[in-house]
Amino acid sequence: MDAAGWDERYRGSELVWKAEPNRFVAEELAGLEPSGRAVDLAAGEGRNAVWLAERGWEVDAVDFSAVALEKAERLAAKRSVRLRTVHADLTLWAPPEATYDLALIAYLHLPWPEMTEVLTRTGTAVREGGTLLLVGHHAANPEHGHGGPQDPRVLYTPEQVADLWRSYAGILRAETVTRPVTDAEGNSRTALDALVHAVRR
């Protein structure tokens, strides 16, 4: 879906996603001492970015949907925190090297060649000792899980991401994780996600 499509999806007054942070983002980062600047790539309506700001991070929220970023700003104001929103296409956005102490990518899905470029630029944007965290729909999810994109070209495994980051980051965790979800008929299902947590060397 392009930026116009996401703008349309986000245009309603209600949040498309919950206001609370993603469960894996909270679990992995809750114990991390806020230490400066963070960036949330594909931030959407800002639920993870706002949560980070509440914890004391100085957060840049980057997304190609201007409508989503407006909602992120409203959510931040409601929670009495500040975000710096950046309206940008992540396939073109190139942050300066060694800018951030934390980089978060949650459910960003692009064709793998483009995703590789984003992952590489994200890795180099983090300072030595900084944290990299990715959570996304697993490549096995269409066959063995539920929900998320069904196009295998935009899905990945934790091993693929870890292999890209390993040359300049220590991999703390690269695993398949599960999430309970409810399908359209109200039945309980299980979603498969890829999770990679690394520290920049």
Coordinates of C-alpha atoms in Angstrom, one line a residue:
M1 CA 0.0 0.0 0.0
D2 CA 1.4 3.4 -0.9
A3 CA 1.3 6.6 1.2
A4 CA -2.1 7.7 -0.2
G5 CA -3.5 4.3 0.7
W6 CA -2.3 4.5 4.3
D7 CA -3.5 8.1 4.5
E8 CA -7.0 6.9 3.7
R9 CA -6.7 4.0 6.2
Y10 CA -5.7 6.4 8.9
R11 CA -8.2 9.1 8.1
G12 CA -10.8 8.1 10.6
S13 CA -10.9 9.8 14.0
E14 CA -10.3 6.5 15.8
L15 CA -6.9 4.8 16.1
V16 CA -6.4 2.0 13.7
W17 CA -4.1 0.3 16.2
K18 CA -4.2 0.4 20.0
A19 CA -2.7 3.4 21.8
E20 CA -0.6 1.0 23.9
P21 CA 2.9 0.0 22.6
N22 CA 3.4 -3.3 20.8
R23 CA 3.9 -6.1 23.4
F24 CA 7.3 -7.1 22.1
V25 CA 8.5 -3.5 22.0
A26 CA 7.5 -3.0 25.6
E27 CA 9.0 -6.4 26.7
E28 CA 12.3 -5.8 25.0
L29 CA 12.8 -2.1 25.8
A30 CA 11.2 -1.7 29.2
G31 CA 14.4 -2.4 31.0
L32 CA 16.5 -0.1 28.8
E33 CA 17.6 3.1 30.5
P34 CA 16.6 6.1 28.3
S35 CA 19.9 7.5 27.1
G36 CA 19.2 10.1 24.5
R37 CA 17.7 10.0 21.0
A38 CA 15.5 7.3 19.6
V39 CA 13.9 6.8 16.2
D40 CA 10.7 4.9 15.4
L41 CA 10.6 4.0 11.7
A42 CA 7.2 3.5 10.1
A43 CA 5.8 5.0 13.3
G44 CA 2.2 5.1 12.1
E45 CA -0.1 6.7 14.7
G46 CA 2.8 6.8 17.2
R47 CA 1.9 4.2 19.8
N48 CA 5.5 3.0 20.2
A49 CA 7.0 6.4 19.8
V50 CA 4.8 8.0 22.4
W51 CA 5.6 5.2 24.8
L52 CA 9.3 5.8 24.3
A53 CA 8.8 9.5 24.9
E54 CA 6.9 8.8 28.1
R55 CA 9.9 6.8 29.3
G56 CA 12.2 9.7 28.7
W57 CA 13.6 9.3 25.2
E58 CA 13.9 12.1 22.7
V59 CA 12.0 10.5 19.8
D60 CA 11.8 11.0 16.1
A61 CA 8.7 9.4 14.5
V62 CA 9.2 8.7 10.8
D63 CA 6.4 7.7 8.5
F64 CA 5.2 8.3 4.9
S65 CA 1.6 8.9 6.0
A66 CA 1.1 12.6 6.9
V67 CA -2.3 11.6 8.3
A68 CA -0.8 9.0 10.6
L69 CA 1.8 11.5 11.9
E70 CA -0.9 14.1 12.7
K71 CA -2.6 11.4 14.8
A72 CA 0.8 10.6 16.5
E73 CA 1.2 14.3 17.4
R74 CA -2.3 14.4 18.9
L75 CA -1.6 11.2 20.9
A76 CA 1.6 12.7 22.1
A77 CA -0.1 15.9 23.2
K78 CA -2.8 13.9 25.0
R79 CA -0.1 12.0 26.9
S80 CA 1.8 15.3 27.6
V81 CA 5.0 14.3 25.7
R82 CA 6.7 15.7 22.7
L83 CA 7.6 13.9 19.4
R84 CA 9.5 15.1 16.4
T85 CA 7.5 13.8 13.4
V86 CA 9.3 13.3 10.1
H87 CA 7.2 12.9 7.0
A88 CA 9.4 10.7 4.7
D89 CA 9.5 7.7 2.5
L90 CA 11.8 5.3 4.3
T91 CA 13.2 4.0 1.0
L92 CA 14.6 7.5 0.5
W93 CA 15.2 8.6 4.0
A94 CA 18.9 8.6 5.0
P95 CA 19.6 9.6 8.6
P96 CA 23.2 10.8 9.5
E97 CA 25.4 8.0 10.8
A98 CA 25.7 7.5 14.6
T99 CA 22.8 9.8 15.3
Y100 CA 20.6 7.7 17.5
D101 CA 20.9 5.6 20.7
L102 CA 17.9 3.5 19.8
A103 CA 16.3 2.5 16.5
L104 CA 13.0 0.7 16.4
I105 CA 11.4 -0.9 13.3
A106 CA 8.0 -2.4 14.1
Y107 CA 6.0 -4.0 11.2
L108 CA 7.7 -2.3 8.3
H109 CA 7.3 -4.5 5.2
L110 CA 8.9 -3.7 1.9
P111 CA 10.3 -5.9 -0.9
W112 CA 13.5 -7.4 0.5
P113 CA 16.0 -5.4 -1.7
E114 CA 14.4 -2.1 -0.3
M115 CA 14.1 -3.6 3.2
T116 CA 17.8 -4.4 3.1
E117 CA 18.7 -0.8 2.4
V118 CA 16.5 0.5 5.2
L119 CA 17.9 -2.0 7.7
T120 CA 21.5 -1.1 6.7
R121 CA 20.9 2.7 7.0
T122 CA 19.1 2.1 10.3
G123 CA 22.1 0.1 11.6
T124 CA 24.6 2.8 10.7
A125 CA 22.3 5.5 12.2
V126 CA 22.8 4.0 15.7
R127 CA 25.8 5.0 17.8
E128 CA 28.2 2.5 19.3
G129 CA 26.5 0.8 22.3
G130 CA 23.0 1.8 21.0
T131 CA 20.1 -0.5 20.5
L132 CA 18.5 -1.9 17.4
L133 CA 15.1 -3.6 17.6
L134 CA 13.0 -5.0 14.8
V135 CA 9.6 -6.7 15.1
G136 CA 7.6 -7.8 12.0
H137 CA 5.4 -10.4 10.4
H138 CA 7.4 -13.6 10.0
A139 CA 7.9 -15.1 6.5
A140 CA 6.2 -18.3 7.8
N141 CA 3.1 -16.4 9.0
P142 CA 0.9 -16.9 5.8
E143 CA 1.2 -20.7 6.0
H144 CA 1.5 -21.3 9.7
G145 CA 0.2 -18.2 11.5
H146 CA -2.6 -15.6 10.9
G147 CA -2.9 -12.0 9.6
G148 CA -0.4 -9.6 8.2
P149 CA 0.8 -9.3 4.6
Q150 CA 0.4 -12.5 2.5
D151 CA 2.9 -11.5 -0.1
P152 CA 6.2 -13.5 0.6
R153 CA 8.2 -10.8 -1.1
V154 CA 7.7 -8.4 1.8
L155 CA 8.1 -10.8 4.6
Y156 CA 11.3 -11.9 6.3
T157 CA 12.8 -14.2 9.0
P158 CA 14.7 -13.1 12.1
E159 CA 17.8 -14.8 10.6
Q160 CA 17.7 -12.6 7.5
V161 CA 17.6 -9.5 9.6
A162 CA 20.3 -10.7 12.0
D163 CA 22.6 -11.6 9.2
L164 CA 22.4 -8.1 7.9
W165 CA 23.1 -6.5 11.3
R166 CA 25.7 -9.0 12.5
S167 CA 28.6 -7.3 10.7
Y168 CA 28.3 -4.2 12.9
A169 CA 26.1 -5.2 15.8
G170 CA 26.0 -7.9 18.5
I171 CA 22.8 -10.0 18.2
L172 CA 21.2 -10.4 21.6
R173 CA 18.1 -12.2 20.3
A174 CA 16.9 -13.4 16.9
E175 CA 13.8 -15.5 17.3
T176 CA 10.3 -16.4 16.0
V177 CA 7.7 -15.2 18.6
T178 CA 4.0 -15.7 18.7
R179 CA 1.1 -13.3 19.4
P180 CA -2.6 -14.2 20.1
V181 CA -5.0 -12.6 17.6
T182 CA -8.7 -12.8 16.8
D183 CA -9.8 -13.5 13.3
A184 CA -12.8 -12.0 11.5
E185 CA -15.1 -14.7 12.9
G186 CA -14.0 -14.0 16.5
N187 CA -11.9 -17.1 16.7
S188 CA -8.6 -17.1 18.6
R189 CA -5.6 -17.6 16.3
T190 CA -1.8 -17.3 16.6
A191 CA 0.4 -14.8 14.6
L192 CA 4.1 -15.5 14.0
D193 CA 6.5 -12.6 14.2
A194 CA 10.2 -12.1 13.7
L195 CA 12.1 -10.4 16.5
V196 CA 15.7 -9.2 16.4
H197 CA 17.3 -7.3 19.2
A198 CA 20.9 -6.1 18.7
V199 CA 23.5 -3.7 20.1
R200 CA 25.7 -1.6 17.9
R201 CA 29.4 -2.2 18.1

